[in-house]
Short mmCIF file of C-alpha atoms in Angstrom, two decimals:
data_model
loop_
_atom_site.label_atom_id
_atom_site.label_comp_id
_atom_site.label_asym_id
_atom_site.label_seq_id
_atom_site.Cartn_x
_atom_site.Cartn_y
_atom_site.Cartn_z
CA MET A 174 14.65 -24.62 -1.69
CA ALA A 175 17.08 -22.63 0.43
CA THR A 176 16.04 -19.50 2.19
CA MET A 177 17.71 -16.18 1.65
CA ALA A 178 19.97 -14.81 4.32
CA ASN A 179 17.41 -12.38 5.66
CA GLY A 180 14.82 -15.06 6.30
CA ASN A 181 12.58 -14.35 3.35
CA PHE A 182 11.77 -16.85 0.69
CA PRO A 183 12.05 -16.79 -3.07
CA SER A 184 8.91 -15.78 -4.90
CA ALA A 185 8.52 -19.27 -6.37
CA ASP A 186 7.61 -20.49 -2.89
CA ARG A 187 4.86 -17.97 -2.41
CA PRO A 188 1.17 -18.66 -2.95
CA SER A 189 -0.61 -17.21 -5.95
CA PRO A 190 -1.04 -13.44 -5.69
CA THR A 191 -4.44 -13.63 -7.32
CA ALA A 192 -6.26 -13.21 -4.02
CA ALA A 193 -4.29 -10.14 -3.10
CA THR A 194 -4.91 -8.34 -6.34
CA THR A 195 -8.40 -9.33 -7.39
CA ARG A 196 -10.47 -6.51 -8.73
CA GLY A 197 -12.36 -4.82 -5.97
CA ILE A 198 -11.66 -5.82 -2.42
CA SER A 199 -9.04 -7.94 -0.72
CA SER A 200 -8.54 -8.81 2.90
CA ALA A 201 -7.11 -11.65 4.91
CA GLY A 202 -7.28 -13.28 8.26
CA ALA A 203 -4.78 -12.36 10.89
CA HIS A 204 -1.97 -14.66 11.80
CA ALA A 205 0.39 -14.72 14.74
CA ASN A 206 3.49 -16.64 15.68
CA ASP A 207 4.20 -18.56 18.85
CA PRO A 208 7.02 -16.64 20.53
CA THR A 209 8.74 -19.83 21.67
CA THR A 210 8.55 -21.94 18.54
CA GLY A 211 8.04 -19.44 15.74
CA ASP A 212 5.18 -21.58 14.43
CA ALA A 213 1.92 -19.98 13.43
CA ILE A 214 -0.63 -20.07 16.23
CA GLY A 215 -3.86 -21.81 15.39
CA CYS A 216 -2.35 -24.24 12.89
CA GLY A 217 -3.81 -27.28 14.63
CA ARG A 218 -0.46 -29.10 14.79
CA ARG A 219 -0.64 -32.78 15.79
CA VAL A 220 1.75 -33.64 18.60
CA ILE A 221 4.27 -36.30 17.58
CA SER A 222 6.96 -37.49 19.93
CA ALA A 223 10.23 -35.77 19.14
CA HIS A 224 12.32 -38.97 18.98
CA LYS A 225 9.93 -40.47 16.42
CA ARG A 226 9.16 -37.45 14.29
CA ASN A 227 12.05 -37.96 11.92
CA LYS A 228 11.05 -41.55 11.15
CA ALA A 229 7.88 -40.50 9.38
CA PRO A 230 8.12 -39.95 5.63
CA ALA A 231 8.97 -36.32 5.04
CA GLY A 232 5.86 -35.44 3.07
CA ARG A 233 3.54 -37.19 5.53
CA ARG A 234 5.36 -35.61 8.44
CA CYS A 235 4.57 -32.12 7.14
CA ALA A 236 1.01 -33.19 6.45
CA ALA A 237 0.70 -34.39 10.03
CA LEU A 238 1.88 -31.07 11.35
CA ARG A 239 -0.87 -29.41 9.38
CA THR A 240 -3.70 -31.81 10.23
CA PRO A 241 -6.27 -30.05 12.42
CA ARG A 242 -7.36 -31.70 15.64
CA ARG A 243 -10.33 -33.94 14.85
CA PRO A 244 -13.42 -34.38 17.01
CA PRO A 245 -13.86 -37.62 19.00
CA GLY A 246 -14.67 -40.70 16.93
CA PRO A 247 -17.47 -43.18 17.49
CA THR A 248 -15.75 -44.58 20.60
CA GLY A 249 -15.49 -41.15 22.16
CA GLN A 250 -11.68 -41.26 22.07
CA ARG A 251 -9.41 -38.90 20.24
CA ASN A 252 -6.41 -40.02 18.23
CA LYS A 253 -3.77 -41.33 20.59
CA PRO A 254 -0.15 -40.24 20.34
CA SER A 255 2.36 -42.79 19.13
CA GLN A 256 3.89 -45.18 21.64
CA PRO A 257 7.63 -45.73 22.01
CA GLY A 258 8.83 -48.31 19.53
CA ASN A 259 5.92 -47.83 17.13
CA PRO A 260 5.72 -45.55 14.11
CA PRO A 261 3.80 -42.33 14.68
CA ILE A 262 0.09 -42.42 14.00
CA ILE A 263 -0.60 -40.17 11.03
CA ARG A 264 -4.14 -39.70 9.83
CA PRO A 265 -4.70 -38.75 6.22
CA THR A 266 -5.68 -35.16 5.69
CA ARG A 267 -8.80 -34.29 3.80
CA GLN A 268 -8.42 -32.61 0.43
CA ARG A 269 -8.68 -28.83 0.68
CA ASP A 270 -9.91 -26.55 -2.06
CA GLU A 271 -7.54 -23.73 -1.20
CA TYR A 272 -4.87 -22.76 1.30
CA SER A 273 -7.20 -23.22 4.22
CA PRO A 274 -5.09 -23.73 7.37
CA ALA A 275 -5.81 -20.92 9.76
CA HIS A 276 -2.33 -19.43 9.48
CA ILE A 277 -2.52 -19.19 5.68
CA ARG A 278 -4.63 -16.43 4.23
CA THR A 279 -7.62 -17.68 2.30
CA ARG A 280 -9.17 -16.23 -0.80
CA PRO A 281 -11.08 -13.08 0.23
CA GLN A 282 -14.79 -13.01 -0.41
CA ARG A 283 -16.66 -10.06 -1.84
CA ASP A 284 -18.81 -8.07 0.55
CA PRO A 285 -22.04 -7.48 -1.45
CA ALA A 286 -23.02 -4.56 0.75
CA ARG A 287 -19.83 -2.62 -0.05
CA HIS A 288 -19.15 -3.84 -3.57
CA PRO A 289 -22.49 -4.76 -5.16
CA SER A 290 -21.18 -4.50 -8.72
CA LEU A 291 -18.14 -6.71 -8.42
CA PRO A 292 -18.14 -10.24 -9.84
CA SER A 293 -17.54 -13.18 -7.56
CA PRO A 294 -13.92 -14.41 -7.55
CA PRO A 295 -13.10 -17.44 -9.69
CA ALA A 296 -13.05 -20.86 -8.13
CA PRO A 297 -9.63 -21.76 -6.68
CA SER A 298 -7.62 -24.22 -8.66
CA ARG A 299 -4.13 -24.38 -7.21
CA PRO A 300 -3.43 -27.49 -5.08
CA ILE A 301 -1.53 -27.50 -1.83
CA PRO A 302 2.19 -28.16 -2.42
CA SER A 303 3.16 -31.73 -1.62
CA SER A 304 6.95 -31.53 -1.56
CA PRO A 305 8.06 -31.33 2.11
CA ILE A 306 10.68 -28.67 1.44
CA HIS A 307 8.35 -26.72 -0.79
CA LEU A 308 5.57 -27.04 1.76
CA ALA A 309 7.75 -25.81 4.60
CA SER A 310 8.80 -22.82 2.53
CA PHE A 311 5.19 -22.25 1.54
CA ARG A 312 4.02 -22.22 5.15
CA ARG A 313 6.71 -19.78 6.25
CA ALA A 314 6.26 -17.57 3.20
CA ALA A 315 2.51 -17.41 3.72
CA ALA A 316 2.98 -16.45 7.35
CA MET A 317 5.52 -13.77 6.47
CA SER A 318 3.70 -12.24 3.51
CA TRP A 319 2.02 -9.62 5.62
CA TRP A 320 1.98 -7.10 2.80
CA TRP A 321 -0.73 -9.15 1.10
CA THR A 322 -3.01 -8.87 4.11
CA GLY A 323 -3.28 -5.09 4.00
CA ALA A 324 -4.44 -4.62 0.42
CA ILE A 325 -7.78 -3.13 -0.44
CA GLY A 326 -10.66 -3.57 1.98
CA ALA A 327 -8.56 -3.00 5.07
CA VAL A 328 -11.29 -0.72 6.42
CA LYS A 329 -13.80 -3.58 6.55
CA LYS A 330 -11.35 -5.87 8.29
CA ARG A 331 -10.41 -3.18 10.77
CA GLN A 332 -14.04 -2.59 11.68
CA ASP A 333 -14.60 -6.30 12.26
CA GLU A 334 -11.56 -6.52 14.52
CA GLN A 335 -12.29 -3.42 16.56
CA ALA A 336 -15.74 -4.75 17.47
CA ALA A 337 -14.10 -7.60 19.39
CA ALA A 338 -11.22 -5.60 20.81
CA ALA A 339 -11.20 -4.72 24.48
CA GLU A 340 -8.78 -2.20 25.95
CA PRO A 341 -5.88 -2.98 23.62
CA THR A 342 -2.30 -2.35 24.58
CA TYR A 343 -0.06 -0.84 21.94
CA GLN A 344 3.43 -1.93 21.03
CA SER A 345 4.11 0.95 18.64
CA VAL A 346 2.83 4.50 18.29
CA ALA A 347 2.81 6.08 14.83
CA LEU A 348 2.58 9.71 13.84
CA VAL A 349 1.20 9.84 10.28
CA VAL A 350 1.81 13.31 8.86
CA GLY A 351 -0.45 13.90 5.86
CA SER A 352 -3.06 11.38 6.94
CA THR A 353 -5.75 12.43 4.45
CA GLY A 354 -3.38 12.23 1.49
CA ILE A 355 -3.22 9.42 -1.02
CA VAL A 356 -0.72 7.31 0.97
CA GLY A 357 -1.71 8.61 4.39
CA THR A 358 -5.20 7.23 3.79
CA SER A 359 -3.74 3.78 3.14
CA LEU A 360 -1.52 3.99 6.22
CA LEU A 361 -4.59 4.69 8.36
CA ASP A 362 -6.29 1.65 6.85
CA ILE A 363 -3.39 -0.75 7.37
CA LEU A 364 -1.66 0.30 10.59
CA PRO A 365 -4.63 -0.55 12.90
CA LEU A 366 -4.92 -4.11 11.53
CA ALA A 367 -4.21 -6.80 14.10
CA ASP A 368 -1.53 -8.53 12.00
CA THR A 369 0.41 -5.45 10.88
CA PRO A 370 4.08 -5.91 11.85
CA GLY A 371 5.17 -3.85 14.81
CA GLY A 372 1.62 -3.76 16.14
CA PRO A 373 -0.72 -3.33 17.77
CA TRP A 374 -0.34 0.25 16.57
CA LYS A 375 -1.67 3.40 18.13
CA VAL A 376 -1.89 6.14 15.50
CA TYR A 377 -1.84 9.93 15.64
CA ALA A 378 -3.20 11.14 12.30
CA LEU A 379 -2.08 14.65 11.43
CA SER A 380 -3.75 16.59 8.61
CA ARG A 381 -4.42 20.20 7.69
CA ARG A 382 -8.13 19.75 6.98
CA PRO A 383 -10.83 17.88 8.92
CA LEU A 384 -11.87 14.43 7.81
CA PRO A 385 -13.73 14.55 4.49
CA PRO A 386 -17.31 13.23 4.22
CA TRP A 387 -16.12 10.11 2.38
CA SER A 388 -14.00 8.92 5.31
CA PRO A 389 -14.83 5.48 6.79
CA PRO A 390 -18.04 5.60 8.85
CA ALA A 391 -16.48 3.90 11.88
CA PRO A 392 -12.91 5.17 12.49
CA SER A 393 -10.65 2.89 14.48
CA PRO A 394 -10.41 3.67 18.20
CA ALA A 395 -6.65 3.29 17.79
CA VAL A 396 -6.54 6.44 15.63
CA THR A 397 -6.56 9.98 17.02
CA HIS A 398 -7.00 12.78 14.48
CA LEU A 399 -5.23 16.11 14.81
CA HIS A 400 -5.87 19.03 12.47
CA LEU A 401 -3.33 21.81 12.09
CA ASP A 402 -1.28 23.71 9.54
CA LEU A 403 2.26 22.33 9.36
CA ALA A 404 3.51 25.73 8.25
CA ASP A 405 2.55 27.17 11.65
CA ALA A 406 5.54 26.27 13.82
CA ALA A 407 3.87 27.36 17.06
CA ALA A 408 0.73 25.31 16.35
CA VAL A 409 2.80 22.25 15.46
CA ALA A 410 4.85 22.53 18.64
CA GLY A 411 1.76 22.98 20.77
CA ALA A 412 0.04 19.92 19.29
CA LEU A 413 3.01 17.54 19.15
CA ARG A 414 4.99 18.35 22.29
CA PRO A 415 2.55 16.45 24.59
CA LEU A 416 2.75 13.32 22.37
CA THR A 417 5.85 11.86 23.99
CA ASP A 418 4.94 8.23 23.29
CA ILE A 419 5.57 8.37 19.51
CA THR A 420 7.83 5.55 18.29
CA HIS A 421 7.58 5.95 14.50
CA VAL A 422 6.99 8.89 12.17
CA PHE A 423 5.51 8.42 8.68
CA TYR A 424 5.94 11.72 6.88
CA VAL A 425 3.85 11.57 3.69
CA ALA A 426 2.83 15.23 3.42
CA TRP A 427 3.75 17.87 0.88
CA THR A 428 2.41 21.15 -0.42
CA SER A 429 2.45 22.50 -3.97
CA ARG A 430 3.60 26.01 -4.79
CA PRO A 431 3.88 27.81 -8.16
CA THR A 432 7.69 27.69 -8.31
CA GLU A 433 10.34 25.27 -7.11
CA ALA A 434 11.90 27.97 -4.97
CA GLN A 435 8.60 28.33 -3.13
CA ASN A 436 8.24 24.54 -2.94
CA ARG A 437 11.64 24.29 -1.30
CA GLU A 438 10.86 26.92 1.30
CA ALA A 439 7.38 25.65 2.19
CA ASN A 440 8.08 21.91 2.28
CA ALA A 441 11.36 22.27 4.13
CA ALA A 442 9.71 24.38 6.82
CA MET A 443 6.87 21.89 7.27
CA LEU A 444 9.20 18.93 7.78
CA ARG A 445 11.51 20.88 10.07
CA ASN A 446 8.57 22.03 12.20
CA VAL A 447 7.54 18.41 12.82
CA LEU A 448 10.92 16.76 13.36
CA SER A 449 12.35 19.56 15.51
CA VAL A 450 9.60 18.80 18.04
CA VAL A 451 9.24 15.02 17.80
CA VAL A 452 12.89 13.96 17.66
CA PRO A 453 14.06 15.61 20.91
CA ASN A 454 10.81 15.14 22.86
CA CYS A 455 9.95 11.48 22.15
CA PRO A 456 12.39 9.22 24.01
CA ALA A 457 10.86 6.06 22.50
CA LEU A 458 11.24 7.29 18.91
CA VAL A 459 13.11 4.71 16.82
CA HIS A 460 12.39 5.45 13.14
CA VAL A 461 11.34 8.17 10.72
CA CYS A 462 9.97 7.37 7.24
CA LEU A 463 10.13 10.15 4.66
CA GLN A 464 8.25 9.82 1.38
CA THR A 465 9.52 11.71 -1.66
CA GLY A 466 9.20 10.39 -5.22
CA ARG A 467 10.52 10.01 -8.75
CA LYS A 468 11.32 13.69 -9.12
CA HIS A 469 14.44 12.77 -7.16
CA TYR A 470 15.73 11.31 -10.45
CA VAL A 471 14.17 13.58 -13.10
CA GLY A 472 13.97 16.94 -11.35
CA PRO A 473 11.01 19.16 -10.44
CA PHE A 474 8.11 19.78 -12.80
CA GLU A 475 9.48 23.11 -13.99
CA ALA A 476 12.78 21.46 -14.96
CA LEU A 477 11.32 18.49 -16.87
CA GLY A 478 12.91 18.29 -20.30
CA ARG A 479 15.53 20.93 -19.49
CA VAL A 480 17.73 19.14 -16.96
CA PRO A 481 19.41 15.92 -18.14
CA PHE A 482 18.75 12.88 -15.98
CA PRO A 483 20.27 9.37 -15.93
CA ASP A 484 19.02 6.58 -18.14
CA PRO A 485 16.28 4.43 -16.60
CA PRO A 486 15.73 2.20 -14.79
CA PHE A 487 16.43 4.52 -11.90
CA THR A 488 18.36 3.05 -8.97
CA GLU A 489 18.74 4.46 -5.50
CA ASP A 490 22.50 4.97 -5.79
CA MET A 491 22.20 7.48 -8.64
CA PRO A 492 23.59 10.92 -7.72
CA ARG A 493 21.41 13.96 -7.22
CA LEU A 494 20.77 16.19 -10.22
CA ASP A 495 22.45 19.55 -10.47
CA CYS A 496 19.29 21.56 -9.93
CA PRO A 497 17.18 22.81 -7.00
CA ASN A 498 14.79 20.15 -5.70
CA PHE A 499 12.76 20.26 -2.50
CA TYR A 500 13.13 16.48 -2.18
CA TYR A 501 16.86 17.00 -1.62
CA ASP A 502 16.17 19.64 1.01
CA MET A 503 13.79 17.32 2.85
CA GLU A 504 16.33 14.49 2.87
CA ASP A 505 18.99 16.81 4.29
CA ILE A 506 16.63 17.97 7.04
CA LEU A 507 15.81 14.34 7.88
CA PHE A 508 19.49 13.40 8.14
CA ASP A 509 20.25 16.45 10.26
CA GLU A 510 17.41 15.92 12.72
CA VAL A 511 17.91 12.19 13.35
CA SER A 512 21.66 12.71 13.78
CA ARG A 513 20.88 14.62 16.97
CA ARG A 514 19.93 11.33 18.63
CA ASP A 515 23.36 9.73 18.09
CA GLY A 516 22.13 6.70 16.17
CA ALA A 517 19.13 5.94 18.39
CA VAL A 518 16.74 6.94 15.61
CA SER A 519 16.94 5.34 12.16
CA TRP A 520 15.43 6.63 8.92
CA SER A 521 14.21 5.48 5.52
CA VAL A 522 13.36 7.38 2.34
CA HIS A 523 10.69 6.05 -0.02
CA ARG A 524 10.47 7.08 -3.67
CA PRO A 525 7.25 5.95 -5.35
CA THR A 526 6.39 6.67 -8.95
CA THR A 527 2.90 7.56 -10.24
CA VAL A 528 0.61 6.68 -7.33
CA PHE A 529 -2.67 4.82 -7.84
CA GLY A 530 -4.83 5.28 -4.77
CA TYR A 531 -7.89 6.76 -3.13
CA SER A 532 -7.76 10.29 -1.83
CA PRO A 533 -10.09 12.60 -3.76
CA ARG A 534 -8.47 15.77 -2.40
CA SER A 535 -4.90 14.71 -3.10
CA ALA A 536 -2.94 16.93 -5.46
CA MET A 537 -1.51 13.81 -7.08
CA ASN A 538 -4.66 11.70 -7.34
CA LEU A 539 -4.25 10.69 -10.99
CA VAL A 540 -6.90 7.95 -10.95
CA GLY A 541 -9.50 10.24 -9.41
CA SER A 542 -8.93 12.98 -11.97
CA LEU A 543 -9.22 10.46 -14.82
CA CYS A 544 -12.50 9.14 -13.39
CA VAL A 545 -13.95 12.65 -13.31
CA TYR A 546 -12.76 13.27 -16.89
CA ALA A 547 -14.47 10.05 -18.05
CA ALA A 548 -17.68 10.91 -16.17
CA ILE A 549 -17.82 14.33 -17.84
CA CYS A 550 -17.26 12.71 -21.25
CA ARG A 551 -20.21 10.39 -20.61
CA LYS A 552 -22.42 13.25 -19.48
CA GLU A 553 -21.63 15.26 -22.61
CA GLY A 554 -21.68 12.29 -24.99
CA ALA A 555 -18.04 12.94 -25.88
CA THR A 556 -15.22 10.52 -26.69
CA LEU A 557 -12.65 9.80 -23.99
CA ARG A 558 -9.65 11.16 -25.89
CA TRP A 559 -6.02 10.60 -24.94
CA PRO A 560 -4.45 13.98 -24.15
CA GLY A 561 -0.79 13.01 -23.93
CA SER A 562 2.27 12.15 -25.99
CA ARG A 563 2.95 9.13 -28.17
CA VAL A 564 5.64 7.94 -25.75
CA SER A 565 3.23 8.04 -22.81
CA TRP A 566 0.62 6.16 -24.85
CA GLU A 567 2.79 3.47 -26.40
CA GLY A 568 5.77 3.27 -24.06
CA PHE A 569 6.18 1.25 -20.90
CA SER A 570 5.24 2.85 -17.60
CA ASP A 571 5.19 1.76 -13.98
CA ALA A 572 3.00 2.76 -11.06
CA SER A 573 2.86 2.54 -7.27
CA ASP A 574 -0.24 1.25 -5.52
CA ALA A 575 -0.96 3.40 -2.46
CA ASP A 576 -1.49 0.38 -0.21
CA LEU A 577 1.79 -1.12 -1.40
CA ILE A 578 3.61 2.11 -0.56
CA ALA A 579 2.10 2.05 2.93
CA GLU A 580 3.18 -1.56 3.40
CA HIS A 581 6.65 -0.72 2.09
CA GLU A 582 6.99 2.08 4.63
CA ILE A 583 5.76 -0.08 7.51
CA TRP A 584 8.24 -2.78 6.49
CA ALA A 585 11.12 -0.30 6.53
CA ALA A 586 9.98 1.04 9.89
CA VAL A 587 10.14 -2.34 11.65
CA ASP A 588 12.68 -4.42 9.68
CA PRO A 589 16.30 -4.00 10.85
CA PHE A 590 17.56 -4.80 7.34
CA ALA A 591 15.89 -1.65 5.99
CA LYS A 592 17.31 0.94 8.36
CA ASN A 593 19.01 4.08 7.06
CA GLU A 594 18.34 3.38 3.40
CA ALA A 595 16.52 4.97 0.48
CA PHE A 596 14.20 2.74 -1.56
CA ASN A 597 12.26 2.99 -4.77
CA CYS A 598 8.70 1.75 -4.42
CA SER A 599 6.72 0.60 -7.45
CA ASN A 600 4.37 -2.28 -8.18
CA GLY A 601 7.05 -4.47 -9.75
CA ASP A 602 5.43 -4.82 -13.18
CA LEU A 603 5.07 -2.69 -16.31
CA PHE A 604 2.06 -1.48 -18.23
CA LYS A 605 1.13 0.77 -21.14
CA TRP A 606 -1.49 3.47 -20.98
CA LYS A 607 -2.89 2.14 -24.23
CA GLN A 608 -3.87 -0.91 -22.16
CA LEU A 609 -5.47 1.02 -19.27
CA TRP A 610 -7.33 3.60 -21.36
CA PRO A 611 -9.97 1.13 -22.68
CA ILE A 612 -10.45 -0.12 -19.11
CA LEU A 613 -11.18 3.40 -17.92
CA ALA A 614 -13.65 3.92 -20.79
CA ASP A 615 -15.39 0.63 -20.01
CA HIS A 616 -15.92 1.60 -16.37
CA PHE A 617 -17.87 4.67 -17.47
CA GLY A 618 -19.48 3.37 -20.65
CA VAL A 619 -17.88 5.80 -23.09
CA GLU A 620 -16.14 5.51 -26.44
CA TRP A 621 -12.42 6.14 -26.37
CA ALA A 622 -9.68 7.32 -28.72
CA GLY A 623 -5.96 6.79 -28.35
CA TYR A 624 -3.03 8.89 -29.51
CA GLU A 625 -4.19 10.91 -32.51
CA GLY A 626 -0.96 12.61 -33.56
CA GLU A 627 0.88 15.68 -32.37
CA ASP A 628 -1.47 18.04 -34.19
CA ASN A 629 -4.43 16.74 -32.17
CA ARG A 630 -2.83 16.82 -28.74
CA PHE A 631 -4.55 18.90 -26.11
CA LYS A 632 -4.27 19.73 -22.43
CA LEU A 633 -6.90 18.57 -19.97
CA GLU A 634 -6.42 21.73 -17.96
CA GLU A 635 -7.78 23.68 -20.93
CA ALA A 636 -10.40 21.13 -22.02
CA MET A 637 -11.91 20.88 -18.52
CA ALA A 638 -12.01 24.62 -17.90
CA GLY A 639 -15.54 25.83 -17.20
CA LYS A 640 -16.95 22.35 -16.46
CA GLU A 641 -17.98 23.16 -12.88
CA ALA A 642 -21.68 23.32 -13.77
CA VAL A 643 -21.47 20.01 -15.65
CA TRP A 644 -19.89 18.33 -12.64
CA ALA A 645 -22.48 19.81 -10.29
CA GLU A 646 -25.22 18.29 -12.46
CA ILE A 647 -23.45 14.90 -12.46
CA VAL A 648 -23.27 15.00 -8.67
CA ARG A 649 -26.95 15.86 -8.36
CA GLU A 650 -28.21 13.30 -10.88
CA ASN A 651 -26.19 10.43 -9.40
CA GLU A 652 -26.65 11.41 -5.73
CA LEU A 653 -22.91 11.62 -5.20
CA ILE A 654 -21.14 13.19 -2.25
CA ALA A 655 -21.16 16.93 -2.78
CA THR A 656 -17.78 17.98 -4.17
CA GLN A 657 -16.41 20.83 -6.21
CA LEU A 658 -14.60 20.07 -9.46
CA ASP A 659 -11.41 21.84 -8.44
CA GLU A 660 -11.51 20.04 -5.09
CA ILE A 661 -11.16 16.50 -6.48
CA THR A 662 -9.18 17.05 -9.69
CA ASN A 663 -5.74 18.30 -10.62
CA TRP A 664 -5.66 18.69 -14.39
CA TRP A 665 -2.18 20.19 -14.67
CA PHE A 666 -0.77 17.16 -12.84
CA VAL A 667 -2.43 14.78 -15.33
CA ASP A 668 -1.03 16.84 -18.20
CA ALA A 669 2.45 16.68 -16.67
CA MET A 670 2.27 12.90 -16.25
CA PHE A 671 1.07 12.30 -19.81
CA SER A 672 3.44 14.71 -21.56
CA VAL A 673 6.72 12.88 -20.91
CA GLU A 674 8.81 12.12 -23.98
CA SER A 675 10.81 9.17 -22.62
CA GLU A 676 10.09 6.01 -20.67
CA LEU A 677 10.63 6.56 -16.95
CA LEU A 678 11.04 3.32 -15.01
CA ASP A 679 12.31 2.36 -11.56
CA SER A 680 14.20 -0.67 -10.29
CA MET A 681 12.88 -2.55 -7.26
CA ASN A 682 15.97 -4.72 -6.87
CA LYS A 683 17.23 -2.97 -3.76
CA SER A 684 13.96 -3.50 -1.90
CA LYS A 685 13.95 -7.17 -2.86
CA GLU A 686 17.56 -7.61 -1.78
CA HIS A 687 16.71 -6.09 1.59
CA GLY A 688 13.74 -8.41 2.08
CA PHE A 689 10.64 -6.69 0.73
CA LEU A 690 8.91 -8.95 -1.79
CA GLY A 691 5.57 -7.17 -1.95
CA PHE A 692 4.06 -6.34 -5.34
CA ARG A 693 0.84 -5.35 -7.09
CA ASN A 694 -0.73 -6.16 -10.43
CA THR A 695 -1.10 -2.66 -11.89
CA VAL A 696 -4.17 -3.47 -13.98
CA ASN A 697 -5.94 -4.87 -10.94
CA SER A 698 -4.80 -1.92 -8.86
CA PHE A 699 -6.22 0.50 -11.45
CA ASN A 700 -9.56 -1.34 -11.42
CA THR A 701 -9.65 -1.43 -7.64
CA TRP A 702 -9.21 2.28 -7.10
CA ILE A 703 -11.78 3.15 -9.76
CA GLU A 704 -14.27 0.85 -8.04
CA LYS A 705 -13.50 2.40 -4.67
CA MET A 706 -14.17 5.88 -6.08
CA LYS A 707 -17.55 4.57 -7.20
CA VAL A 708 -18.40 2.70 -4.01
CA PHE A 709 -17.74 5.78 -1.89
CA LYS A 710 -19.93 7.85 -4.23
CA ILE A 711 -17.20 10.19 -5.45
CA VAL A 712 -17.86 9.42 -9.14
CA PRO A 713 -20.87 7.78 -10.85
#
């Protein structure tokens, strides 16, 4: 099968995504490439004389390249290389249960200490490809599919790697602005991994508030946390001006204000305060990632339903809407600031849809708010009722896994084919909330009810008013981390997401055409983030 022009391979040549999206935790071994040959290091390739290699049958030749070096036999001698004039010596390979060469990620195993309630993964069933062309594509695709290796459970892998690390040297230095947010949390999990492209990464993590009590117990030594208010221009300048080694900026912060006019003023000032310091003072700076979202296509919350927007699926080349939008202001600031470096600094804009992730304090943590709603229903013996519209219940929706967004942004930061472009970022599949609602109810052991007609619709913001004492009792009874109800929920945001009256869907074609083939199974993603909320004792 032929490769695409950018060096990536069609999805048919990729291994099964089951391991990357299994419910609960996913991680993978690191891989590296030999800088002279491009082959994966640690593959155990058998040496075959170059002038004889092509005489071996194609399928057996690939098998020989994959055969690991065997220990000495009974005579104490290892396999001898082929002699001139004789066919190469090729030993049969033993049957493998799964993709087990060191350069191919194996099925992750559950860590009982961190995920005691998760079932063991199913036994592998897919055989190793035998076609030589397919096998070659499979090997390259596996080595290039780095976005699968981040996934959930990156914290555990990072902790294992840092224990063996000794005085690392860093190839790239990231400034993550909004590091305790829903995507910033995933960036901090994935950037320090040994096999993250562009790495090893040193990370400056910038957030307004100190680390919450549910942060990982052993932060990576590669990460330095800075706490300041982005609205304070003097404080931002004082903190960032000494950081002259920054090479990449990941701006994933935002603030919510009552009106769009206030949103425009506040968010524009925050971004300008950061870029006006970093861009001129960091000579090694090469790229700035800016995260916005779907409101680029449908308008701000206060304009939903009043400003016409284009028919979905939304594509990146659609024009801006004729209405105020702080996303547009942030893009213009980005373009203006990077232009001051005369092309030395590239940019990318990332537009996720509804984000599924783990950040209990995030203003857009939909999964977390739903978990709290379900826990309160269980405590009160109430039914988990659907609060939204018929369209939201029965229509198709899409979502963006927070880890996938982080991987998408890292890809754009280091891949030359992704420079100076805007990209949608969603999981690549579709779902219906009528499919996820029973899953949510099952996690918390409650009865559920779907769409019950317009006359029975309600708003969670009103239904959950005055539940602070109920939540405090839930926290105490289940020995959860002490949190306030208004700290970890955002009911108006849930109401806004579930009140849409048309299907809103993105297209991921542009990302695929530029070389990003990452994806997530949304159902598995939904399960994963619920489990993580439970494991870290945020919800019962």
